[in-house]
PDB file of C-alpha atoms in Angstrom:
ATOM      1  CA  UNK P   1     -12.944   0.886 -12.949  1.00  0.00           C
ATOM      2  CA  UNK P   2     -11.535  -1.487 -10.379  1.00  0.00           C
ATOM      3  CA  UNK P   3     -11.919  -0.298  -6.806  1.00  0.00           C
ATOM      4  CA  UNK P   4     -12.053  -1.302  -3.152  1.00  0.00           C
ATOM      5  CA  UNK P   5     -14.425   0.060  -0.534  1.00  0.00           C
ATOM      6  CA  UNK P   6     -13.933  -0.568   3.151  1.00  0.00           C
ATOM      7  CA  UNK P   7     -15.712   0.607   6.231  1.00  0.00           C
ATOM      8  CA  UNK P   8     -14.875   3.998   7.615  1.00  0.00           C
ATOM      9  CA  UNK P   9     -12.964   4.221  10.829  1.00  0.00           C
ATOM     10  CA  UNK P  10     -11.893   4.645  13.422  1.00  0.00           C
ATOM     11  CA  UNK P  11     -13.163   1.442  14.938  1.00  0.00           C
ATOM     12  CA  UNK P  12     -12.769   1.246  18.722  1.00  0.00           C
ATOM     13  CA  UNK P  13     -13.160  -2.048  20.547  1.00  0.00           C
ATOM     14  CA  UNK P  14     -12.321  -3.458  23.925  1.00  0.00           C
ATOM     15  CA  UNK P  15      -9.721  -6.169  24.248  1.00  0.00           C
ATOM     16  CA  UNK P  16     -11.084  -9.675  23.500  1.00  0.00           C
ATOM     17  CA  UNK P  17     -13.971  -8.295  21.446  1.00  0.00           C
ATOM     18  CA  UNK P  18     -14.902  -9.757  18.063  1.00  0.00           C
ATOM     19  CA  UNK P  19     -13.704  -7.746  15.077  1.00  0.00           C
ATOM     20  CA  UNK P  20     -15.188  -7.363  11.624  1.00  0.00           C
ATOM     21  CA  UNK P  21     -13.913  -4.845   9.092  1.00  0.00           C
ATOM     22  CA  UNK P  22     -16.022  -4.888   5.956  1.00  0.00           C
ATOM     23  CA  UNK P  23     -14.491  -4.758   2.489  1.00  0.00           C
ATOM     24  CA  UNK P  24     -16.171  -4.978  -0.907  1.00  0.00           C
ATOM     25  CA  UNK P  25     -14.621  -4.677  -4.314  1.00  0.00           C
ATOM     26  CA  UNK P  26     -15.486  -3.873  -7.897  1.00  0.00           C
ATOM     27  CA  UNK P  27     -13.355  -5.560 -10.512  1.00  0.00           C
ATOM     28  CA  UNK P  28     -13.398  -6.683 -14.114  1.00  0.00           C
ATOM     29  CA  UNK P  29     -12.014 -10.189 -14.048  1.00  0.00           C
ATOM     30  CA  UNK P  30     -10.782 -12.264 -11.143  1.00  0.00           C
ATOM     31  CA  UNK P  31      -8.507 -10.391  -8.791  1.00  0.00           C
ATOM     32  CA  UNK P  32      -6.411 -11.591  -5.907  1.00  0.00           C
ATOM     33  CA  UNK P  33      -7.518 -10.022  -2.620  1.00  0.00           C
ATOM     34  CA  UNK P  34      -5.405  -8.846   0.292  1.00  0.00           C
ATOM     35  CA  UNK P  35      -5.432  -7.286   3.697  1.00  0.00           C
ATOM     36  CA  UNK P  36      -2.467  -5.125   4.609  1.00  0.00           C
ATOM     37  CA  UNK P  37      -1.762  -3.735   8.077  1.00  0.00           C
ATOM     38  CA  UNK P  38       0.213  -0.687   9.099  1.00  0.00           C
ATOM     39  CA  UNK P  39       1.339  -0.572  12.712  1.00  0.00           C
ATOM     40  CA  UNK P  40       2.308   2.844  14.135  1.00  0.00           C
ATOM     41  CA  UNK P  41       5.585   4.057  12.639  1.00  0.00           C
ATOM     42  CA  UNK P  42       5.951   1.079  10.317  1.00  0.00           C
ATOM     43  CA  UNK P  43       5.348   0.268   6.663  1.00  0.00           C
ATOM     44  CA  UNK P  44       2.472  -1.580   5.095  1.00  0.00           C
ATOM     45  CA  UNK P  45       2.702  -5.315   5.780  1.00  0.00           C
ATOM     46  CA  UNK P  46       0.819  -8.048   4.006  1.00  0.00           C
ATOM     47  CA  UNK P  47      -1.477  -9.633   6.601  1.00  0.00           C
ATOM     48  CA  UNK P  48      -3.266 -12.250   4.501  1.00  0.00           C
ATOM     49  CA  UNK P  49      -4.393 -12.962   0.992  1.00  0.00           C
ATOM     50  CA  UNK P  50      -6.735 -15.092  -1.098  1.00  0.00           C
ATOM     51  CA  UNK P  51      -6.294 -15.721  -4.789  1.00  0.00           C
ATOM     52  CA  UNK P  52      -9.585 -17.311  -5.836  1.00  0.00           C
ATOM     53  CA  UNK P  53     -13.221 -17.574  -4.874  1.00  0.00           C
ATOM     54  CA  UNK P  54     -13.975 -19.323  -1.557  1.00  0.00           C
ATOM     55  CA  UNK P  55     -10.330 -19.241  -0.503  1.00  0.00           C
ATOM     56  CA  UNK P  56      -9.792 -18.248   3.105  1.00  0.00           C
ATOM     57  CA  UNK P  57      -6.697 -16.276   4.017  1.00  0.00           C
ATOM     58  CA  UNK P  58      -5.560 -16.385   7.622  1.00  0.00           C
ATOM     59  CA  UNK P  59      -2.699 -15.062   9.729  1.00  0.00           C
ATOM     60  CA  UNK P  60      -2.179 -14.018  13.374  1.00  0.00           C
ATOM     61  CA  UNK P  61      -5.754 -14.999  14.224  1.00  0.00           C
ATOM     62  CA  UNK P  62      -7.218 -12.873  11.429  1.00  0.00           C
ATOM     63  CA  UNK P  63      -9.300 -14.445   8.668  1.00  0.00           C
ATOM     64  CA  UNK P  64     -10.969 -13.310   5.476  1.00  0.00           C
ATOM     65  CA  UNK P  65     -12.887 -15.333   2.893  1.00  0.00           C
ATOM     66  CA  UNK P  66     -13.019 -14.438  -0.813  1.00  0.00           C
ATOM     67  CA  UNK P  67     -16.737 -14.204  -1.585  1.00  0.00           C
ATOM     68  CA  UNK P  68     -17.283 -13.810  -5.304  1.00  0.00           C
ATOM     69  CA  UNK P  69     -21.074 -13.781  -5.061  1.00  0.00           C
ATOM     70  CA  UNK P  70     -21.062 -10.771  -2.760  1.00  0.00           C
ATOM     71  CA  UNK P  71     -17.728  -9.335  -4.026  1.00  0.00           C
ATOM     72  CA  UNK P  72     -16.538  -9.138  -0.438  1.00  0.00           C
ATOM     73  CA  UNK P  73     -13.457  -9.913   1.612  1.00  0.00           C
ATOM     74  CA  UNK P  74     -14.354  -9.019   5.194  1.00  0.00           C
ATOM     75  CA  UNK P  75     -11.637  -9.203   7.827  1.00  0.00           C
ATOM     76  CA  UNK P  76     -12.487 -10.961  11.093  1.00  0.00           C
ATOM     77  CA  UNK P  77     -10.789 -11.840  14.352  1.00  0.00           C
ATOM     78  CA  UNK P  78     -12.416 -13.611  17.228  1.00  0.00           C
ATOM     79  CA  UNK P  79     -10.608 -11.893  20.094  1.00  0.00           C
ATOM     80  CA  UNK P  80      -8.612  -8.736  19.489  1.00  0.00           C
ATOM     81  CA  UNK P  81      -5.624  -7.569  21.499  1.00  0.00           C
ATOM     82  CA  UNK P  82      -4.247  -4.121  22.217  1.00  0.00           C
ATOM     83  CA  UNK P  83      -1.338  -4.974  19.908  1.00  0.00           C
ATOM     84  CA  UNK P  84      -3.789  -5.253  16.990  1.00  0.00           C
ATOM     85  CA  UNK P  85      -4.249  -1.473  17.042  1.00  0.00           C
ATOM     86  CA  UNK P  86      -3.231  -0.371  13.554  1.00  0.00           C
ATOM     87  CA  UNK P  87      -4.576   0.750  10.198  1.00  0.00           C
ATOM     88  CA  UNK P  88      -5.952  -2.055   8.024  1.00  0.00           C
ATOM     89  CA  UNK P  89      -6.106  -1.797   4.225  1.00  0.00           C
ATOM     90  CA  UNK P  90      -8.131  -4.018   1.941  1.00  0.00           C
ATOM     91  CA  UNK P  91      -6.645  -4.338  -1.539  1.00  0.00           C
ATOM     92  CA  UNK P  92      -6.775  -6.194  -4.829  1.00  0.00           C
ATOM     93  CA  UNK P  93      -4.476  -6.861  -7.711  1.00  0.00           C
ATOM     94  CA  UNK P  94      -4.349  -8.767 -10.960  1.00  0.00           C
ATOM     95  CA  UNK P  95      -0.983 -10.533 -10.803  1.00  0.00           C
ATOM     96  CA  UNK P  96      -1.071 -11.642 -14.427  1.00  0.00           C
ATOM     97  CA  UNK P  97      -2.274  -8.343 -15.803  1.00  0.00           C
ATOM     98  CA  UNK P  98      -0.277  -5.485 -14.339  1.00  0.00           C
ATOM     99  CA  UNK P  99       1.936  -4.353 -11.505  1.00  0.00           C
ATOM    100  CA  UNK P 100      -0.299  -2.295  -9.333  1.00  0.00           C
ATOM    101  CA  UNK P 101      -2.192  -2.952  -6.131  1.00  0.00           C
ATOM    102  CA  UNK P 102      -5.509  -1.137  -5.707  1.00  0.00           C
ATOM    103  CA  UNK P 103      -6.102  -0.172  -2.095  1.00  0.00           C
ATOM    104  CA  UNK P 104      -9.047   0.922  -0.029  1.00  0.00           C
ATOM    105  CA  UNK P 105      -8.822   4.001   2.189  1.00  0.00           C
ATOM    106  CA  UNK P 106      -7.829   2.063   5.273  1.00  0.00           C
ATOM    107  CA  UNK P 107      -9.616   1.525   8.580  1.00  0.00           C
ATOM    108  CA  UNK P 108      -7.981   2.646  11.811  1.00  0.00           C
ATOM    109  CA  UNK P 109      -8.537   0.187  14.656  1.00  0.00           C
ATOM    110  CA  UNK P 110      -8.137   1.148  18.322  1.00  0.00           C
ATOM    111  CA  UNK P 111      -8.205  -1.599  20.919  1.00  0.00           C
ATOM    112  CA  UNK P 112      -8.762  -0.492  24.508  1.00  0.00           C
ATOM    113  CA  UNK P 113      -7.269  -2.525  27.373  1.00  0.00           C
TER     114      UNK P 113
ATOM    115  CA  UNK M   1      14.458  -9.660   8.546  1.00  0.00           C
ATOM    116  CA  UNK M   2      15.134  -7.658   5.389  1.00  0.00           C
ATOM    117  CA  UNK M   3      13.108  -4.501   5.024  1.00  0.00           C
ATOM    118  CA  UNK M   4      12.535  -1.559   2.744  1.00  0.00           C
ATOM    119  CA  UNK M   5      13.793   1.670   4.258  1.00  0.00           C
ATOM    120  CA  UNK M   6      12.761   5.178   3.307  1.00  0.00           C
ATOM    121  CA  UNK M   7      14.314   8.522   4.114  1.00  0.00           C
ATOM    122  CA  UNK M   8      13.452  11.013   5.340  1.00  0.00           C
ATOM    123  CA  UNK M   9      10.443  10.036   7.429  1.00  0.00           C
ATOM    124  CA  UNK M  10       9.073  13.557   7.131  1.00  0.00           C
ATOM    125  CA  UNK M  11       9.972  16.276   4.626  1.00  0.00           C
ATOM    126  CA  UNK M  12       8.645  19.812   4.575  1.00  0.00           C
ATOM    127  CA  UNK M  13       9.229  21.827   1.432  1.00  0.00           C
ATOM    128  CA  UNK M  14       8.087  25.064  -0.104  1.00  0.00           C
ATOM    129  CA  UNK M  15       5.804  25.057  -3.105  1.00  0.00           C
ATOM    130  CA  UNK M  16       7.786  25.061  -6.336  1.00  0.00           C
ATOM    131  CA  UNK M  17      10.831  23.385  -4.824  1.00  0.00           C
ATOM    132  CA  UNK M  18      12.217  20.078  -5.982  1.00  0.00           C
ATOM    133  CA  UNK M  19      12.200  17.138  -3.592  1.00  0.00           C
ATOM    134  CA  UNK M  20      13.820  13.744  -3.772  1.00  0.00           C
ATOM    135  CA  UNK M  21      12.417  10.911  -1.716  1.00  0.00           C
ATOM    136  CA  UNK M  22      14.786   8.054  -1.131  1.00  0.00           C
ATOM    137  CA  UNK M  23      14.266   4.352  -0.727  1.00  0.00           C
ATOM    138  CA  UNK M  24      16.531   1.379  -0.217  1.00  0.00           C
ATOM    139  CA  UNK M  25      14.696  -1.710  -1.470  1.00  0.00           C
ATOM    140  CA  UNK M  26      15.405  -5.232  -0.299  1.00  0.00           C
ATOM    141  CA  UNK M  27      18.691  -6.226  -1.855  1.00  0.00           C
ATOM    142  CA  UNK M  28      17.690  -9.171  -4.057  1.00  0.00           C
ATOM    143  CA  UNK M  29      14.459  -7.591  -5.280  1.00  0.00           C
ATOM    144  CA  UNK M  30      14.108  -6.595  -8.926  1.00  0.00           C
ATOM    145  CA  UNK M  31      10.798  -4.736  -9.045  1.00  0.00           C
ATOM    146  CA  UNK M  32      10.271  -1.362  -7.399  1.00  0.00           C
ATOM    147  CA  UNK M  33       7.202   0.756  -6.803  1.00  0.00           C
ATOM    148  CA  UNK M  34       6.025   4.087  -5.477  1.00  0.00           C
ATOM    149  CA  UNK M  35       2.590   4.661  -3.998  1.00  0.00           C
ATOM    150  CA  UNK M  36       1.131   7.671  -2.252  1.00  0.00           C
ATOM    151  CA  UNK M  37      -1.683   8.346   0.185  1.00  0.00           C
ATOM    152  CA  UNK M  38      -3.166  11.787   0.478  1.00  0.00           C
ATOM    153  CA  UNK M  39      -4.527  12.256   3.996  1.00  0.00           C
ATOM    154  CA  UNK M  40      -7.878  10.518   4.353  1.00  0.00           C
ATOM    155  CA  UNK M  41      -7.748   9.118   0.830  1.00  0.00           C
ATOM    156  CA  UNK M  42      -6.815   5.799  -0.727  1.00  0.00           C
ATOM    157  CA  UNK M  43      -3.304   4.522  -1.205  1.00  0.00           C
ATOM    158  CA  UNK M  44      -2.701   5.126  -4.930  1.00  0.00           C
ATOM    159  CA  UNK M  45      -0.239   3.490  -7.303  1.00  0.00           C
ATOM    160  CA  UNK M  46       2.215   5.889  -8.919  1.00  0.00           C
ATOM    161  CA  UNK M  47       4.800   3.888 -10.811  1.00  0.00           C
ATOM    162  CA  UNK M  48       6.577   0.553 -11.150  1.00  0.00           C
ATOM    163  CA  UNK M  49      10.180   0.136 -12.249  1.00  0.00           C
ATOM    164  CA  UNK M  50      12.079  -2.861 -13.548  1.00  0.00           C
ATOM    165  CA  UNK M  51      15.347  -3.362 -15.368  1.00  0.00           C
ATOM    166  CA  UNK M  52      16.172   0.341 -15.121  1.00  0.00           C
ATOM    167  CA  UNK M  53      13.025   1.560 -16.747  1.00  0.00           C
ATOM    168  CA  UNK M  54       9.445   2.387 -15.895  1.00  0.00           C
ATOM    169  CA  UNK M  55       7.212  -0.614 -16.539  1.00  0.00           C
ATOM    170  CA  UNK M  56       3.912   1.017 -15.640  1.00  0.00           C
ATOM    171  CA  UNK M  57       2.726   4.395 -14.405  1.00  0.00           C
ATOM    172  CA  UNK M  58      -0.558   5.905 -13.360  1.00  0.00           C
ATOM    173  CA  UNK M  59      -2.129   9.104 -14.629  1.00  0.00           C
ATOM    174  CA  UNK M  60      -0.948  10.780 -11.425  1.00  0.00           C
ATOM    175  CA  UNK M  61       2.671  10.243 -12.493  1.00  0.00           C
ATOM    176  CA  UNK M  62       2.972  13.205 -14.833  1.00  0.00           C
ATOM    177  CA  UNK M  63       6.023  15.055 -16.111  1.00  0.00           C
ATOM    178  CA  UNK M  64       6.673  16.540 -12.664  1.00  0.00           C
ATOM    179  CA  UNK M  65       7.591  13.091 -11.372  1.00  0.00           C
ATOM    180  CA  UNK M  66      10.585  10.949 -12.185  1.00  0.00           C
ATOM    181  CA  UNK M  67      12.197   7.846 -10.735  1.00  0.00           C
ATOM    182  CA  UNK M  68      15.739   6.677 -10.778  1.00  0.00           C
ATOM    183  CA  UNK M  69      17.920   3.900  -9.531  1.00  0.00           C
ATOM    184  CA  UNK M  70      21.182   5.815  -9.378  1.00  0.00           C
ATOM    185  CA  UNK M  71      23.244   2.966  -7.963  1.00  0.00           C
ATOM    186  CA  UNK M  72      22.779  -0.636  -6.962  1.00  0.00           C
ATOM    187  CA  UNK M  73      20.892   0.098  -3.784  1.00  0.00           C
ATOM    188  CA  UNK M  74      18.829   3.301  -3.922  1.00  0.00           C
ATOM    189  CA  UNK M  75      15.529   3.974  -5.658  1.00  0.00           C
ATOM    190  CA  UNK M  76      14.419   7.595  -5.730  1.00  0.00           C
ATOM    191  CA  UNK M  77      11.290   9.545  -6.536  1.00  0.00           C
ATOM    192  CA  UNK M  78      11.806  13.138  -7.650  1.00  0.00           C
ATOM    193  CA  UNK M  79       9.104  15.754  -7.772  1.00  0.00           C
ATOM    194  CA  UNK M  80      10.401  18.591  -9.896  1.00  0.00           C
ATOM    195  CA  UNK M  81       8.269  21.503  -8.767  1.00  0.00           C
ATOM    196  CA  UNK M  82       6.099  20.619  -5.820  1.00  0.00           C
ATOM    197  CA  UNK M  83       2.500  21.722  -5.508  1.00  0.00           C
ATOM    198  CA  UNK M  84       0.342  21.901  -2.402  1.00  0.00           C
ATOM    199  CA  UNK M  85      -1.619  18.889  -3.610  1.00  0.00           C
ATOM    200  CA  UNK M  86       1.556  16.786  -3.616  1.00  0.00           C
ATOM    201  CA  UNK M  87       1.362  16.704   0.180  1.00  0.00           C
ATOM    202  CA  UNK M  88       0.903  13.048   1.033  1.00  0.00           C
ATOM    203  CA  UNK M  89       2.511   9.961   2.497  1.00  0.00           C
ATOM    204  CA  UNK M  90       4.732   8.320  -0.110  1.00  0.00           C
ATOM    205  CA  UNK M  91       5.394   4.601   0.136  1.00  0.00           C
ATOM    206  CA  UNK M  92       8.182   2.760  -1.600  1.00  0.00           C
ATOM    207  CA  UNK M  93       7.885  -0.988  -2.192  1.00  0.00           C
ATOM    208  CA  UNK M  94       9.921  -3.757  -3.765  1.00  0.00           C
ATOM    209  CA  UNK M  95       9.325  -7.341  -4.793  1.00  0.00           C
ATOM    210  CA  UNK M  96      11.195 -10.345  -6.160  1.00  0.00           C
ATOM    211  CA  UNK M  97       8.519 -11.086  -8.716  1.00  0.00           C
ATOM    212  CA  UNK M  98       6.245  -8.944 -10.811  1.00  0.00           C
ATOM    213  CA  UNK M  99       2.541  -8.386 -10.194  1.00  0.00           C
ATOM    214  CA  UNK M 100       3.127  -6.230  -7.127  1.00  0.00           C
ATOM    215  CA  UNK M 101       1.168  -8.467  -4.834  1.00  0.00           C
ATOM    216  CA  UNK M 102       4.198  -9.817  -3.026  1.00  0.00           C
ATOM    217  CA  UNK M 103       5.675  -6.394  -2.503  1.00  0.00           C
ATOM    218  CA  UNK M 104       7.296  -5.322   0.737  1.00  0.00           C
ATOM    219  CA  UNK M 105       6.584  -1.736   1.734  1.00  0.00           C
ATOM    220  CA  UNK M 106       8.637   0.866   3.527  1.00  0.00           C
ATOM    221  CA  UNK M 107       7.344   2.924   6.430  1.00  0.00           C
ATOM    222  CA  UNK M 108       6.648   5.910   4.220  1.00  0.00           C
ATOM    223  CA  UNK M 109       7.822   9.497   3.845  1.00  0.00           C
ATOM    224  CA  UNK M 110       5.365  12.175   4.826  1.00  0.00           C
ATOM    225  CA  UNK M 111       5.761  15.075   2.405  1.00  0.00           C
ATOM    226  CA  UNK M 112       4.289  18.416   3.416  1.00  0.00           C
ATOM    227  CA  UNK M 113       4.288  21.188   0.834  1.00  0.00           C
ATOM    228  CA  UNK M 114       3.751  24.659   2.284  1.00  0.00           C
TER     229      UNK M 114
END
């Protein structure tokens, strides 16, 4: 079945470090891909998305590129800040097929000052 | 900025009791969803709701679960007789359009069944 696998956390980095959170997916068909973020005490927020192969989603300095050949959607940021500390969820959906979003387990990110 | 709000933020209940988790979706949204995340596991889709009826549900959403939109603003998830394995974070979401991908999520209700 369709699924998302992302790297286990927690990930701990120092401020201004480079961030990569790996995400791969298994899907029948051509999903849209997403990264959601959950800051402490808040709900899940859509961070960025890509709807087709080679698209790059970007927001708040984060980027992820839809790689069909490697079925990946890795999240990157060049210089993280303490305020980026949160849980990050990779996800997919088929907007023209059904209603649900399929999430990964989430990766907790700690940024040290 | 409009947001989805959920109450309570944390609910503790005894096994076998009924619980109702409440959500106020964004006011002009038409599609509503419940997801849950058991600790350390994936966020899982439970159910979607549109036009006062369930449009899709997962295999998790068995007869113990029900959803309702009792008035113009609330969207509730009821668990009829809670089990220990129902302990999880429950997220409500709403969207203007179908497909779920543009959904806005609430902050979650942590349900602990003891």
